[in-house]
Structure formats: structure tokens, C-alpha cells
Coordinates of C-alpha atoms in Angstrom, one line a residue:
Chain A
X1 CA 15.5 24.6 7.0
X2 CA 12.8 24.9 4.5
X3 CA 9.8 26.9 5.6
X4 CA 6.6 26.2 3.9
X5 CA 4.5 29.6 3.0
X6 CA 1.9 27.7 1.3
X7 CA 2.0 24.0 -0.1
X8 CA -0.6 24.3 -2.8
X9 CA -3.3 21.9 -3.6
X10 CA -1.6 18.9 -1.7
X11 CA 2.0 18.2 -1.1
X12 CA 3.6 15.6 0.8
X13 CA 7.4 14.1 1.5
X14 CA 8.2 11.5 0.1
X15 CA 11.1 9.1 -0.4
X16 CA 11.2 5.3 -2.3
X17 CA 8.7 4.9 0.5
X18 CA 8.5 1.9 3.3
X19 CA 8.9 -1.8 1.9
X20 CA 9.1 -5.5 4.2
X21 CA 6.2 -4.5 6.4
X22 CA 3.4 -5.4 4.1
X23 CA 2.7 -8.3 6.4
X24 CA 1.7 -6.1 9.3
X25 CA -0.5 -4.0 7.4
X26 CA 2.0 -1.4 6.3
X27 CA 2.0 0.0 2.8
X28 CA 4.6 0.7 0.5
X29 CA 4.4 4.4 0.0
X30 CA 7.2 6.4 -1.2
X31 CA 7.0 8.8 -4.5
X32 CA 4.5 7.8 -6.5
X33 CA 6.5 8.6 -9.8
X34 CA 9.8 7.2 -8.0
X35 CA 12.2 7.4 -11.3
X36 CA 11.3 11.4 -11.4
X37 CA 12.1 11.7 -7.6
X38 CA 15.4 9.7 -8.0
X39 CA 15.8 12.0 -11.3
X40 CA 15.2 15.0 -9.0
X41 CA 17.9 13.4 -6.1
X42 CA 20.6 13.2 -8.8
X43 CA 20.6 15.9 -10.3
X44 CA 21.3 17.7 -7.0
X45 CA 23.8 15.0 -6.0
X46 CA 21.8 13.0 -3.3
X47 CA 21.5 8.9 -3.3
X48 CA 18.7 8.3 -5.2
X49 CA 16.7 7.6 -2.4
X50 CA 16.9 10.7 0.0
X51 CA 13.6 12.4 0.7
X52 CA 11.6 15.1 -1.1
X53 CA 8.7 16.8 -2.0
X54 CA 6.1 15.5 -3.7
X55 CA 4.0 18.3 -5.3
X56 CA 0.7 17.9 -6.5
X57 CA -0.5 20.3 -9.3
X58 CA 2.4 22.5 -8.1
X59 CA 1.3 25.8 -6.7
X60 CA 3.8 25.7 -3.6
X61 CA 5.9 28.5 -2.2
X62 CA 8.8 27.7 -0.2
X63 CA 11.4 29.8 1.8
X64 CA 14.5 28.4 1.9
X65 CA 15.7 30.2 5.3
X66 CA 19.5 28.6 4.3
X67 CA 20.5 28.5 0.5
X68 CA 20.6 25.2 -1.0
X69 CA 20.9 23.4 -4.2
X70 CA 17.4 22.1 -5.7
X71 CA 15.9 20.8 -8.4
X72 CA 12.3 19.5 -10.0
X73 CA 11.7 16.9 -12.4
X74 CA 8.4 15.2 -12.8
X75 CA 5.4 17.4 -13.9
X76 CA 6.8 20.5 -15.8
X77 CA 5.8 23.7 -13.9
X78 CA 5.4 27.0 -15.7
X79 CA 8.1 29.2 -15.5
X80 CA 10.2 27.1 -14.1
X81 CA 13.8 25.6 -14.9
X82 CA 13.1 21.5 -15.1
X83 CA 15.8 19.1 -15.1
X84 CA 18.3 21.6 -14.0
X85 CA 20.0 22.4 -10.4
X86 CA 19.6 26.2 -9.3
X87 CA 21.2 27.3 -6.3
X88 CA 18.0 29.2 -4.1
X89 CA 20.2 31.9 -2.0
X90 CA 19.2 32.3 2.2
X91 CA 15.6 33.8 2.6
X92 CA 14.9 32.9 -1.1
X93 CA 11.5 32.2 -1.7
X94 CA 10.7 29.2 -4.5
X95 CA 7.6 30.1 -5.8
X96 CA 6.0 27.0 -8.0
X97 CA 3.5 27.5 -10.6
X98 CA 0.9 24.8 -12.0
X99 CA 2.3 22.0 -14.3
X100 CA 2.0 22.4 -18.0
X101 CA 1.1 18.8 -18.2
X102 CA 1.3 16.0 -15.6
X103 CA 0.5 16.0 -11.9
X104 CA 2.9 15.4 -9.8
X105 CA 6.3 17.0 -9.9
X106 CA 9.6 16.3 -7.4
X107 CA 11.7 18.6 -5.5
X108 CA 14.7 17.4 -4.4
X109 CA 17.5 19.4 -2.3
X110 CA 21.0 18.9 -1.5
X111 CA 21.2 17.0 1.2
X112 CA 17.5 16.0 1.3
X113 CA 14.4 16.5 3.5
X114 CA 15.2 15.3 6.3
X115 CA 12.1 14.9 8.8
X116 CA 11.9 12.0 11.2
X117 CA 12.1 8.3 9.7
X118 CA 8.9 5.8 10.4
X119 CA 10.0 2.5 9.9
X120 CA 12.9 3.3 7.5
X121 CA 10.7 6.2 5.4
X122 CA 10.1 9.6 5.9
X123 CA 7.6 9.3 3.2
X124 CA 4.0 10.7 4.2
X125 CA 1.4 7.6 3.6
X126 CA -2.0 8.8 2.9
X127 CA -3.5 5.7 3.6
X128 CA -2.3 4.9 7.2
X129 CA -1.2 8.1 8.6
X130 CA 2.4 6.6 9.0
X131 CA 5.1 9.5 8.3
X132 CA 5.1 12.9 8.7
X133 CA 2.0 15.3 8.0
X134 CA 1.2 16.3 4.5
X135 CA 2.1 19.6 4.0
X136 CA 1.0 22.7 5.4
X137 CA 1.3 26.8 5.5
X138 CA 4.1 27.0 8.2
X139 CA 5.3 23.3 8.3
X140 CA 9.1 23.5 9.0
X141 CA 11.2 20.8 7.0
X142 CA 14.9 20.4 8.1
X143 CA 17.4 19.7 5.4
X144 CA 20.3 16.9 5.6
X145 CA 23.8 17.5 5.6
X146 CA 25.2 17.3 1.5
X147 CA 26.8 13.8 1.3
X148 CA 29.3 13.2 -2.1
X149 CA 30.0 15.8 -5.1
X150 CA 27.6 16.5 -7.4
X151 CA 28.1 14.6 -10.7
X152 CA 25.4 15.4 -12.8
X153 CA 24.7 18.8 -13.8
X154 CA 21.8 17.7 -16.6
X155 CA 18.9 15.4 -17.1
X156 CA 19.6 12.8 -19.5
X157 CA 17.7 13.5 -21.9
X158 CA 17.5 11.4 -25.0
X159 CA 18.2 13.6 -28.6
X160 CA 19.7 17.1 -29.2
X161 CA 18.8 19.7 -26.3
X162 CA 16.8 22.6 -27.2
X163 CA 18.0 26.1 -26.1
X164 CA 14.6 26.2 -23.4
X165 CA 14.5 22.6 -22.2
X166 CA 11.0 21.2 -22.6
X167 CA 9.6 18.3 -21.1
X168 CA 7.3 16.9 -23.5
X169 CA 4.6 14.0 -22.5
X170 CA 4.6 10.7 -23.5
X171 CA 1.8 9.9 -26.4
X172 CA -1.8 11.0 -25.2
X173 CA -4.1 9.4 -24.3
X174 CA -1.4 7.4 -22.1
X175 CA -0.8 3.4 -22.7
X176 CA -0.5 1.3 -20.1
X177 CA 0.8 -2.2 -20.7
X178 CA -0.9 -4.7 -18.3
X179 CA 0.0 -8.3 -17.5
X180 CA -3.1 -10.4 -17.3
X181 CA -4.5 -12.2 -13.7
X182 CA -3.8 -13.2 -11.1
X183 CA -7.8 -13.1 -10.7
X184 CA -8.5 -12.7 -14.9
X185 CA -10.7 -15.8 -14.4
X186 CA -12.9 -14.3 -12.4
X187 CA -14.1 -12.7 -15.2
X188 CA -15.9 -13.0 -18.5
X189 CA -13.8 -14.3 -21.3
X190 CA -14.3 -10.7 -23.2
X191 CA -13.6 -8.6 -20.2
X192 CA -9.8 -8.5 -21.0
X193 CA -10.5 -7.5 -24.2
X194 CA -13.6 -5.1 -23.0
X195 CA -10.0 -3.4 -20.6
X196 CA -8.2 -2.9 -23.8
X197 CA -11.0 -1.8 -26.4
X198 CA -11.8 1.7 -25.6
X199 CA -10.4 4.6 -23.0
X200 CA -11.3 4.8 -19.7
X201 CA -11.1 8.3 -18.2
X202 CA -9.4 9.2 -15.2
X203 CA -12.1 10.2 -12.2
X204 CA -11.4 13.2 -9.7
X205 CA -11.7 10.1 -6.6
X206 CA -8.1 9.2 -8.1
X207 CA -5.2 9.8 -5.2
X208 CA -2.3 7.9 -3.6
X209 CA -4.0 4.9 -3.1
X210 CA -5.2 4.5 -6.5
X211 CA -6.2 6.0 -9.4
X212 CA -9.8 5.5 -10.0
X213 CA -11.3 5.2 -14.0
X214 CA -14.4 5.6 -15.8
X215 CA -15.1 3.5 -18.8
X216 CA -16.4 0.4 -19.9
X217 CA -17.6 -2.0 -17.1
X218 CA -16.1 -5.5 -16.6
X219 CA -18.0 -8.1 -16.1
X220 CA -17.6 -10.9 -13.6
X221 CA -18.1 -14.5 -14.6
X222 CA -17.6 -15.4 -10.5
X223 CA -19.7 -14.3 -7.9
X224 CA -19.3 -13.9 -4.4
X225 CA -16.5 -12.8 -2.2
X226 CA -12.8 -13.3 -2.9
X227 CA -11.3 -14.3 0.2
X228 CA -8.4 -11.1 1.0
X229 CA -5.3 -11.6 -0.7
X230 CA -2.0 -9.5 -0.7
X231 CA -1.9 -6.7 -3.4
X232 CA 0.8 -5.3 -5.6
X233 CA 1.5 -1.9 -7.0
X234 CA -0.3 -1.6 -10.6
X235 CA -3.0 -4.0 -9.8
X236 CA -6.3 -3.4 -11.2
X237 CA -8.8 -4.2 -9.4
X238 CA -12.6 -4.4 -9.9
X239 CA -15.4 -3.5 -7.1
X240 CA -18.4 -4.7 -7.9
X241 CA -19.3 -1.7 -10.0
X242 CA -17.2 -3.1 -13.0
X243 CA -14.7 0.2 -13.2
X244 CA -10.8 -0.5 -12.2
X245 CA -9.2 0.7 -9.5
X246 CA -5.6 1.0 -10.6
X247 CA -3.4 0.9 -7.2
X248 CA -0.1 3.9 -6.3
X249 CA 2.0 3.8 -3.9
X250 CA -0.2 4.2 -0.8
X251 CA -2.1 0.9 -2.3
X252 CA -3.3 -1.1 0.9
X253 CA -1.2 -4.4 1.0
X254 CA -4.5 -6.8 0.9
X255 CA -7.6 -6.8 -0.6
X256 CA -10.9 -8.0 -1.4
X257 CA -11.6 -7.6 -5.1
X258 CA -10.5 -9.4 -7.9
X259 CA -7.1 -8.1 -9.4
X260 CA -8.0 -8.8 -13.7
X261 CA -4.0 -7.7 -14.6
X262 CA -1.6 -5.5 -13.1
X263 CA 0.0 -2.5 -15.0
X264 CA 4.1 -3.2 -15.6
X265 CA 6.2 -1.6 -12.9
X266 CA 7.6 0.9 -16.2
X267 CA 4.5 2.5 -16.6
X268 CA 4.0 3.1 -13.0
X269 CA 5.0 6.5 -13.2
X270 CA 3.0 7.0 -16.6
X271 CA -0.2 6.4 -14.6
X272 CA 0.6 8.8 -11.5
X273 CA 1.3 11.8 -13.6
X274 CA -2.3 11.1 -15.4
X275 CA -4.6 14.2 -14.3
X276 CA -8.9 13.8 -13.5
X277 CA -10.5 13.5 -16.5
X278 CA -7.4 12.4 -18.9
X279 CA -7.8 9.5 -20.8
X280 CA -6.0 6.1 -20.8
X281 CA -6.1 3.0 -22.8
X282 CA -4.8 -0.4 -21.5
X283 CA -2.6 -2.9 -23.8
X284 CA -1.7 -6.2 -23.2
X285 CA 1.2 -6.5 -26.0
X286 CA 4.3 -6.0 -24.4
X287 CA 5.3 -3.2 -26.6
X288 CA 2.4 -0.9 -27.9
Chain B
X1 CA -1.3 -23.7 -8.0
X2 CA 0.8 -20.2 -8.2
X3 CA -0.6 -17.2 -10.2
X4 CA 1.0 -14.4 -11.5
X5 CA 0.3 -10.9 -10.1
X6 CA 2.1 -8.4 -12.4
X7 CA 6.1 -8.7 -13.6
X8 CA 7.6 -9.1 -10.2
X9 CA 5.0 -10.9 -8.2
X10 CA 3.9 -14.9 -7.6
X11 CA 0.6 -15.4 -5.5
X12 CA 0.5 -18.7 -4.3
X13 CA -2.5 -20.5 -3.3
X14 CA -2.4 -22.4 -0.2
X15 CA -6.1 -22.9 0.1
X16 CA -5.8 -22.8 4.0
X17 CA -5.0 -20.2 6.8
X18 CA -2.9 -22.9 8.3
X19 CA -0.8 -23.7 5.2
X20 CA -0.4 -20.3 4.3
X21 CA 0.9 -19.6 7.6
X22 CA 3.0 -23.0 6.9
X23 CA 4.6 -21.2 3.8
X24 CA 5.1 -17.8 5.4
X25 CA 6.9 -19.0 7.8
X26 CA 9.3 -21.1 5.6
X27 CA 9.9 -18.2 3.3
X28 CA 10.8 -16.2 5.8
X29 CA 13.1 -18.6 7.6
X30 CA 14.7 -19.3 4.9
X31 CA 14.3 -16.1 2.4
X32 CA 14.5 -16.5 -1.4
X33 CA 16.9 -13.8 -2.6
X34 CA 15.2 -10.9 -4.3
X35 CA 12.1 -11.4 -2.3
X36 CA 10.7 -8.0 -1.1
X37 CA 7.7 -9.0 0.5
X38 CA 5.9 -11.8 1.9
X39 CA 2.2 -11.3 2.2
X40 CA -0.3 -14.0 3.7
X41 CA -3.6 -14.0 3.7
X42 CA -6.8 -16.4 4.4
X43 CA -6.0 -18.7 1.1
X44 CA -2.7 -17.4 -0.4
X45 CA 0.9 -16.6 0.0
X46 CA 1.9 -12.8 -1.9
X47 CA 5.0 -12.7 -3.0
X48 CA 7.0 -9.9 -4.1
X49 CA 10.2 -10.3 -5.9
X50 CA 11.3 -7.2 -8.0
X51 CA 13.9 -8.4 -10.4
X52 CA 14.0 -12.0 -9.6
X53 CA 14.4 -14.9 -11.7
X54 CA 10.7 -15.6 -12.0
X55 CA 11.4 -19.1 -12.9
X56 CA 13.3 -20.5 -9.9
X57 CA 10.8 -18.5 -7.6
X58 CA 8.5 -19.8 -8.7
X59 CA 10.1 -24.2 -8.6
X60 CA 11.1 -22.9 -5.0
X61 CA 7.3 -21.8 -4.6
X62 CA 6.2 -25.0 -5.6
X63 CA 8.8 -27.2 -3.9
X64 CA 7.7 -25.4 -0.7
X65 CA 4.8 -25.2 -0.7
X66 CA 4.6 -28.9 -1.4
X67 CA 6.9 -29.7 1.1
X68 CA 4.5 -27.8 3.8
X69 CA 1.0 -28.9 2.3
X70 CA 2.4 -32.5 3.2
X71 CA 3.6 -31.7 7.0
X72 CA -0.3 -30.2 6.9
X73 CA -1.4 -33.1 6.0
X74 CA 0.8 -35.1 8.5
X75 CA -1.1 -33.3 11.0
X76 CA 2.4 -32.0 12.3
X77 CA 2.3 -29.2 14.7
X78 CA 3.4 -25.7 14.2
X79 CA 5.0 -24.3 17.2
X80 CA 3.4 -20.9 17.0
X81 CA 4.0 -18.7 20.0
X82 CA 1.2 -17.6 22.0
X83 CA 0.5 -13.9 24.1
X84 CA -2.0 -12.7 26.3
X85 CA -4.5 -9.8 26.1
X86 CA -5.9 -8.8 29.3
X87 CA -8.7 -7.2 28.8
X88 CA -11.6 -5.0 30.5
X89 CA -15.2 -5.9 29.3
X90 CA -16.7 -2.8 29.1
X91 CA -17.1 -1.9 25.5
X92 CA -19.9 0.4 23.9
X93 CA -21.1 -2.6 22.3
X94 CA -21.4 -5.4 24.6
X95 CA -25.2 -5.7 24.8
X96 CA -25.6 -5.2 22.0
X97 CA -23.1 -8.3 20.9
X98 CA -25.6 -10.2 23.8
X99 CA -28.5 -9.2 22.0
X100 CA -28.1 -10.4 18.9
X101 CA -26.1 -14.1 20.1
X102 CA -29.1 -14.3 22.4
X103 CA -27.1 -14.8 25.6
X104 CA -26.0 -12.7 28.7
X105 CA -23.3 -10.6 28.3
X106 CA -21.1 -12.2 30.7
X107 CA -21.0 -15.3 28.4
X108 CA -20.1 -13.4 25.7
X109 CA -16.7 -12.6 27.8
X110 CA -16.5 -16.0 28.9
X111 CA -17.0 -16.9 25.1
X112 CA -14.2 -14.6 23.8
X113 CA -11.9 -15.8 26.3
X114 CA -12.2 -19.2 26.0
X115 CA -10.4 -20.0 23.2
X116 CA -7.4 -19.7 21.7
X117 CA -7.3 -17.6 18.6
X118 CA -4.9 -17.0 15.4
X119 CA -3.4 -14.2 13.7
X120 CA -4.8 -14.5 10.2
X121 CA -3.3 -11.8 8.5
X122 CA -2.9 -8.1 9.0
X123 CA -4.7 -5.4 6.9
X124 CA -6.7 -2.6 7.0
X125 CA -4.1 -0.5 9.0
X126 CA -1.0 -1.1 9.9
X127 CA -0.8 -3.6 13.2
X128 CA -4.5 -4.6 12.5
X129 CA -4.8 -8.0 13.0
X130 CA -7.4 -10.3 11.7
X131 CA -8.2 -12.9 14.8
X132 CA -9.4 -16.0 13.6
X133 CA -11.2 -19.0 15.8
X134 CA -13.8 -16.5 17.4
X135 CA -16.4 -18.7 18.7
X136 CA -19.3 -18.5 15.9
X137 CA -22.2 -17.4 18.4
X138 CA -20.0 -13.9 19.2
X139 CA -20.9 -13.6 14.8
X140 CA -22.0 -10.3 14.2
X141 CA -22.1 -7.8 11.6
X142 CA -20.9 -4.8 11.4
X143 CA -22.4 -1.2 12.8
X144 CA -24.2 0.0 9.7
X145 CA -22.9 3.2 10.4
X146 CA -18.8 3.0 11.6
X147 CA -17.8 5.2 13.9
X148 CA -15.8 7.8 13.2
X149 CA -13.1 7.6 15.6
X150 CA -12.6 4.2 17.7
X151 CA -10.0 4.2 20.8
X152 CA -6.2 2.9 20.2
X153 CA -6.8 -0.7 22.2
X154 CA -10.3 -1.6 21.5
X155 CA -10.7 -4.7 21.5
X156 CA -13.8 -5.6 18.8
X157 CA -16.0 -8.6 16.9
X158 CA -17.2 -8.7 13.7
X159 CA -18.2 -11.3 11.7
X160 CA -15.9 -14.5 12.0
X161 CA -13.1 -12.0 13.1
X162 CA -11.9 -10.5 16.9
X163 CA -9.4 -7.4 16.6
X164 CA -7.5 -5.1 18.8
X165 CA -7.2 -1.7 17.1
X166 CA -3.5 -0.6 17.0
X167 CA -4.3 2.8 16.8
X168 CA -7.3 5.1 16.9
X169 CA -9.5 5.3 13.7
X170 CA -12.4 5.4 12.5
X171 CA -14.3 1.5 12.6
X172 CA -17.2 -0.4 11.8
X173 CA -16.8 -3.1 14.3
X174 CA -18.5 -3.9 17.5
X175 CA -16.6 -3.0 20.8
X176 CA -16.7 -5.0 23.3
X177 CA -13.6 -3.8 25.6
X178 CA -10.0 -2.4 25.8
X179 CA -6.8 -3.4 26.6
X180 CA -3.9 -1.5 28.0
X181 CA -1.6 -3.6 25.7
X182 CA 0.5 -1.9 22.5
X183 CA -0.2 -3.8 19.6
X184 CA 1.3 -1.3 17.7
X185 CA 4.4 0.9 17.9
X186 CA 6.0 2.3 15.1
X187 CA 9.3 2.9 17.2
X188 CA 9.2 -1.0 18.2
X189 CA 11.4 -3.4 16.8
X190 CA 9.0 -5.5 15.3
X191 CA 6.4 -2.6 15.2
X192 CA 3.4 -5.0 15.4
X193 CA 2.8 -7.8 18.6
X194 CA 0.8 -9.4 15.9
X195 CA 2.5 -11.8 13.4
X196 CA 0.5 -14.3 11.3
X197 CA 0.3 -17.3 12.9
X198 CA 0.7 -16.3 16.2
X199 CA -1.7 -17.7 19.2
X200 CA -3.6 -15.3 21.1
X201 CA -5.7 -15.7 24.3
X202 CA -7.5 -13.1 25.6
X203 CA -8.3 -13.0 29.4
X204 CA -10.8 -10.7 31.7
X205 CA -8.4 -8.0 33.6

């Protein structure tokens, strides 16, 4: 059992979420940065897709009232092994600083979080309430049994490791490659272009759902209402006010506005680690 | 024609409720492998395929829905199932429904209940259906301010729409009664009474 103390700014479980139920109004969910939660579940030895925490801005403190294995991987926190098991001994206390870059960093234990299921996912969704409660100071999260041996005792990292390991960020602002439509033509033959010119920033309104940007406007060519069609992960979409929406894992399954492209699922996790007020440039070349 | 939404997506458009609910249906009778998801909605088919050959999704996408735009067109029948919603007229919002269709409020019950309906598509939350077939004098708009917190089994109007809510929230459209009946349980096997397509009648309890 893992006893909350406090969960810092907002911190939820999540696993590879809730999929097949779009068609009842059920969204995805699940880790919004899924390759650092399955990163996170390997490295203590769990199937990739066992529940953990999803941290936002770090800041949590957690007792661990029986030792376990854990690990992080995600958002680098200060002062804090990443990429690494460490073994937390009975009555330890995991205290989690802020990330050095990044948002959202993963904890995964041995054996996994294991609150109730909701349609196949313990994942929290923002959205529709469905899963367990985001965190909070007391909330008491029961841990699986450990299933398998542990085979990986270190991230695969790519070149020579350094003696502290760092977690460096990808290039800044961040790139994100989009795939034009399915609704480009309800726009003005520039507004593609307009996307990919300059940087949009990253708005505080960004969550779960979506991450909200600030930046040039795009300009419809249609008016009127787009009759509600099903949504994907990635999809930008455009309100009326001309600045994307890009959608995350708690994305509702259908929508109203126009989708102008939709981000590639590979830099999925490149957009949920992007912080209010970052930048972010869009690119519609397949390798930037 | 069939659109591409993002690297592991096909949105097809039907045009039609019916022949999206045509195409739905087919799909998930007879499920292409790799698909994830099948989403309908007023005038297209979603569907999600992550690591799919893009190509023959999208022949079989064409070939079905070509196949079903032609039984439309044939006028054949799909053998939808149908399910009954008693229902109590007392909602907070019934005169006010009255009001604005300019008739007594006991016509706007026998109104609501006398026709058959559709399950358009579900959104909004999970197990919220989109009714479609309302008859066009219960059109109204939504409150201009939504209520914080509606009841689990409301059963509401707005615009061309009817819906029971499946759980409580907060909600914008007019109330015109409850039902006792679950729309929506997570531990249910499906979880939602509503599936596009389905008929629904409601009838005063």
C-alpha cells in the first residue's frame, strides 16, 4: 500500500488507458506520455501496461507503508535517480521534487497500482469522471502482486552513459510533425502554411484533454457548423477563434470543429511533456 | 469519399445518419483486423486502426461502404432493435418547452412519445446519447445558462436532439422528466443501453 502525504499540483493513475468504447462516449485516457509510463513499468519488471502514477510538475510525497521496487521516467525531477529502479524500504517516504524540464513524469512500482478497473482501465479520465479520483493527501493506493523477474536494470539510452544520468530534452522549441486534414479544406489555402510558419505558445488552459496554443490565427474558408464527427488523439482542432486545440489522452471521442491535421502518434509524448508558456512549431515534412 | 485523420485513422463519409449506422454496423459485424475503434457520427464513419495496412483499410472502406450506400438506396430495412423508456413528465422545464412550441404541456408529452426515435451517436459523456427524430415543434435551444448539476435519468430536449443523462452533470438542456431506467453502468456488460442505431420509444409511466 502506498499512502499519499501530498500529491503535488495534480497527480493521477494512469495506465495505457480505456480503448473500444469510443462509440458510447468513452474516451481513451491512459498516460498521456504512454512510452515513458511503459519505460517506467519495465524498468521495474511490470507488463508494460500495469498502472501508475502520473505526476504533474512533480512535487508528490509518498509513503510506501510496504517496501517496493520503483522507478520514474518521463519529466526529470531534481534530485532524483531517473531511469533507474531503487528499492523504497517499509515506511519510506518518496519525496518528488519539480521537473528540471518537462511536465509530466511516471512512477511505476513492482507489481503496479492496482486500484479498481473501469471498463478494462484504472486510468483516472479527467474528462468523464470514469476511473478512480485524482489524487489526494491521504488517498490509499494498493499495490499488485510482482508478476515475472525483472530483466531490465537500465533505460536504454542511446550513446555512452554519463557517470550522473541526465535526461536531456529533445530540441526546443519542440517540433511536432503533423499530417494534413481530414477537415484542411475547411480552411484557407495559406492556413497550413500560417500552422507551420511561426511558434505558437503553449496556454496555461492546456490539460488532459488538450493542450491549448497561442499563435497565429487560422483562417476558415467554410463557414458554419461541422456536423460532429469522431476525433483522434493529435487532432488539431480549430474553435472559431482561429488558435488549435491539440487533443491528449482524455480528448472527447467526437467533436464539432474542424480537425486542419493531426500530430503523428511519435510526437504524442513530445507535446504532453510541453509546459504553459513553452513554444512549439508544427512541420508537415515527415522528418524535420 | 474517405479522409485521412492522422497516421492510423480513416474517416469515412457516409453523408447520412442512416448509412453511417449501415457501415457501423458492418464493421463491427465483420471487424477489419487492426481496427481499434469505430466511431459514428451524424455524416461519417471514424475509424481507428493503429498499425494497419492503410491501403486495404481503406479498399475495404470503400467496398463497404459502397456495398451499404446501395442497400440504402434499395430502401432495405435495417433490423434495429427497439427499447422503451418509461418516463415521468415532470421536469423543471416543461413549461417552459410549452411555452416556446406554443402548445400545452400535455402535448408536448404526447409529442415526445409519439415517435420512434434513433440513437445517433454518443458524446459528450460517456452513455450520452444523441436521440434523433424528435418531433421539430419540441425544438428548443438550450438554457443560456446550464445548470450545474443535472440528475442521473433526466430525460431532456434540445434542439433537434432528446437525451437521457447517464449520469449526473452539469447540462444545458431542457428537462422535461426522468426515468428510473440505467442508461449507463460502468459495471454492465455493454456499459451503455444506448448503441447507434438503436430504436427508442419513450412512453408516460
Amino acid at each position: 500500500m502506498i499512502e499519499v502525504v501530498t500529491p503535488g499540483p495534480y497527480a493521477t493513475v494512469q495506465d495505457l488507458g480505456r480503448p473500444g468504447h469510443a462509440h458510447l462516449g468513452v474516451p481513451r485516457s491512459g498516460a498521456a506520455d504512454a512510452p515513458s509510463l511503459r519505460l517506467a513499468n519495465r524498468l521495474v519488471g511490470n507488463a508494460e501496461g500495469l498502472a501508475g502514477i502520473e505526476l504533474t510538475f512533480g512535487g508528490a510525497r509518498l509513503r510506501f507503508l510496504d517496501g517496493a521496487w520503483a522507478a520514474l521516467a518521463g519529466a526529470p525531477l531534481a534530485g532524483t535517480g531517473m531511469g533507474a529502479p531503487f528499492w523504497v524500504p517499509p515506511g519510506g517516504e518518496l519525496r518528488l521534487g519539480a521537473p528540471l524540464w518537462g511536465l509530466r513524469t511516471y512512477l511505476a512500482v513492482r507489481g503496479g497500482i492496482a486500484v479498481e478497473a473501469v471498463l478494462g482501465s484504472r486510468s483516472t479520465d479527467s474528462l468523464s469522471g470514469l476511473g478512480p479520483e485524482p489524487l489526494r493527501a491521504g488517498t490509499l493506493l494498493p499495490v499488485g502482486p510482482p508478476e515475472g523477474v525483472i530483466s531490465v536494470d537500465l533505460a536504454p539510452l542511446p550513446g555512452p552513459r554519463p557517470a550522473v544520468l541526465r535526461v536531456l530534452p529533445g530540441p526546443r522549441p519542440a517540433v511536432l510533425r503533423v499530417l494534413p486534414g481530414p477537415r484542411d479544406d475547411w480552411f484557407v489555402p495559406e492556413a497550413m502554411a500560417e500552422l507551420c510558419g511561426r511558434a505558437y505558445t503553449v496556454t496555461q488552459d492546456s490539460n488532459r484533454v488538450g493542450v491549448r496554443l497561442r499563435g497565429p490565427r487560422l483562417e476558415r474558408a467554410k463557414e458554419g457548423e461541422l456536423p460532429s464527427e469522431g476525433m483522434v488523439a493529435g487532432a488539431v482542432q480549430v474553435p472559431p477563434s482561429g488558435q488549435p486545440i491539440v487533443f491528449l489522452a482524455d480528448h472527447p471521442p467526437t467533436g464539432g470543429y474542424p480537425v486542419i491535421g493531426v500530430v503523428r502518434g511519435a510526437d504524442l509524448p513530445v507535446l504532453a511533456q510541453l509546459r504553459p508558456g513553452e513554444e512549439v512549431r508544427f512541420t508537415t515534412r515527415r522528418d524535420p | 469519399m474517405i479522409r485521412t485523420a492522422g497516421e492510423h485513422a480513416l474517416l469515412v463519409e457516409t453523408g447520412s445518419l442512416e448509412l453511417s449506422h449501415r457501415v457501423d454496423a458492418a464493421l463491427r459485424a465483420r471487424r477489419p483486423e487492426g481496427v481499434a475503434e469505430i466511431v459514428p457520427g451524424p455524416e461519417t464513419v471514424l475509424v481507428v486502426a493503429p498499425g494497419a495496412d492503410q491501403a486495404g483499410l481503406r479498399a475495404r472502406l470503400e467496398e463497404v461502404t459502397r456495398r451499404e450506400r446501395d442497400q440504402v438506396v434499395a430502401g432495405a430495412g435495417e433490423d434495429h432493435p427497439l427499447v422503451t423508456i418509461p418516463v415521468v413528465y415532470d421536469g423543471a422545464d416543461l413549461d417552459s418547452v410549452a411555452e416556446l412550441a406554443g402548445i400545452p404541456a400535455g402535448e408536448v408529452v404526447a409529442r415526445h412519445t409519439g415517435r420512434e426515435l434513433v440513437v445517433g451517436w454518443l458524446g459528450f459523456a460517456p452513455g450520452f446519447a444523441y436521440l434523433t427524430g424528435l418531433d421539430p415543434v419540441l425544438e428548443t435551444p438550450r438554457l443560456d445558462t446550464p445548470r450545474t448539476s443535472v440528475p442521473a435519468g433526466s430525460v431532456a430536449v434540445a434542439g433537434p436532439y432528446s437525451a437521457v443523462y447517464p449520469a449526473a452533470s452539469p447540462g444545458g438542456w431542457r428537462l422535461i422528466g426522468r426515468t428510473a431506467v440505467r442508461v449507463w453502468d460502468v459495471a454492465g456488460d455493454p456499459p451503455s443501453l444506448f448503441r447507434p442505431g438503436m430504436r427508442v420509444r419513450f412512453e408516460a409511466a
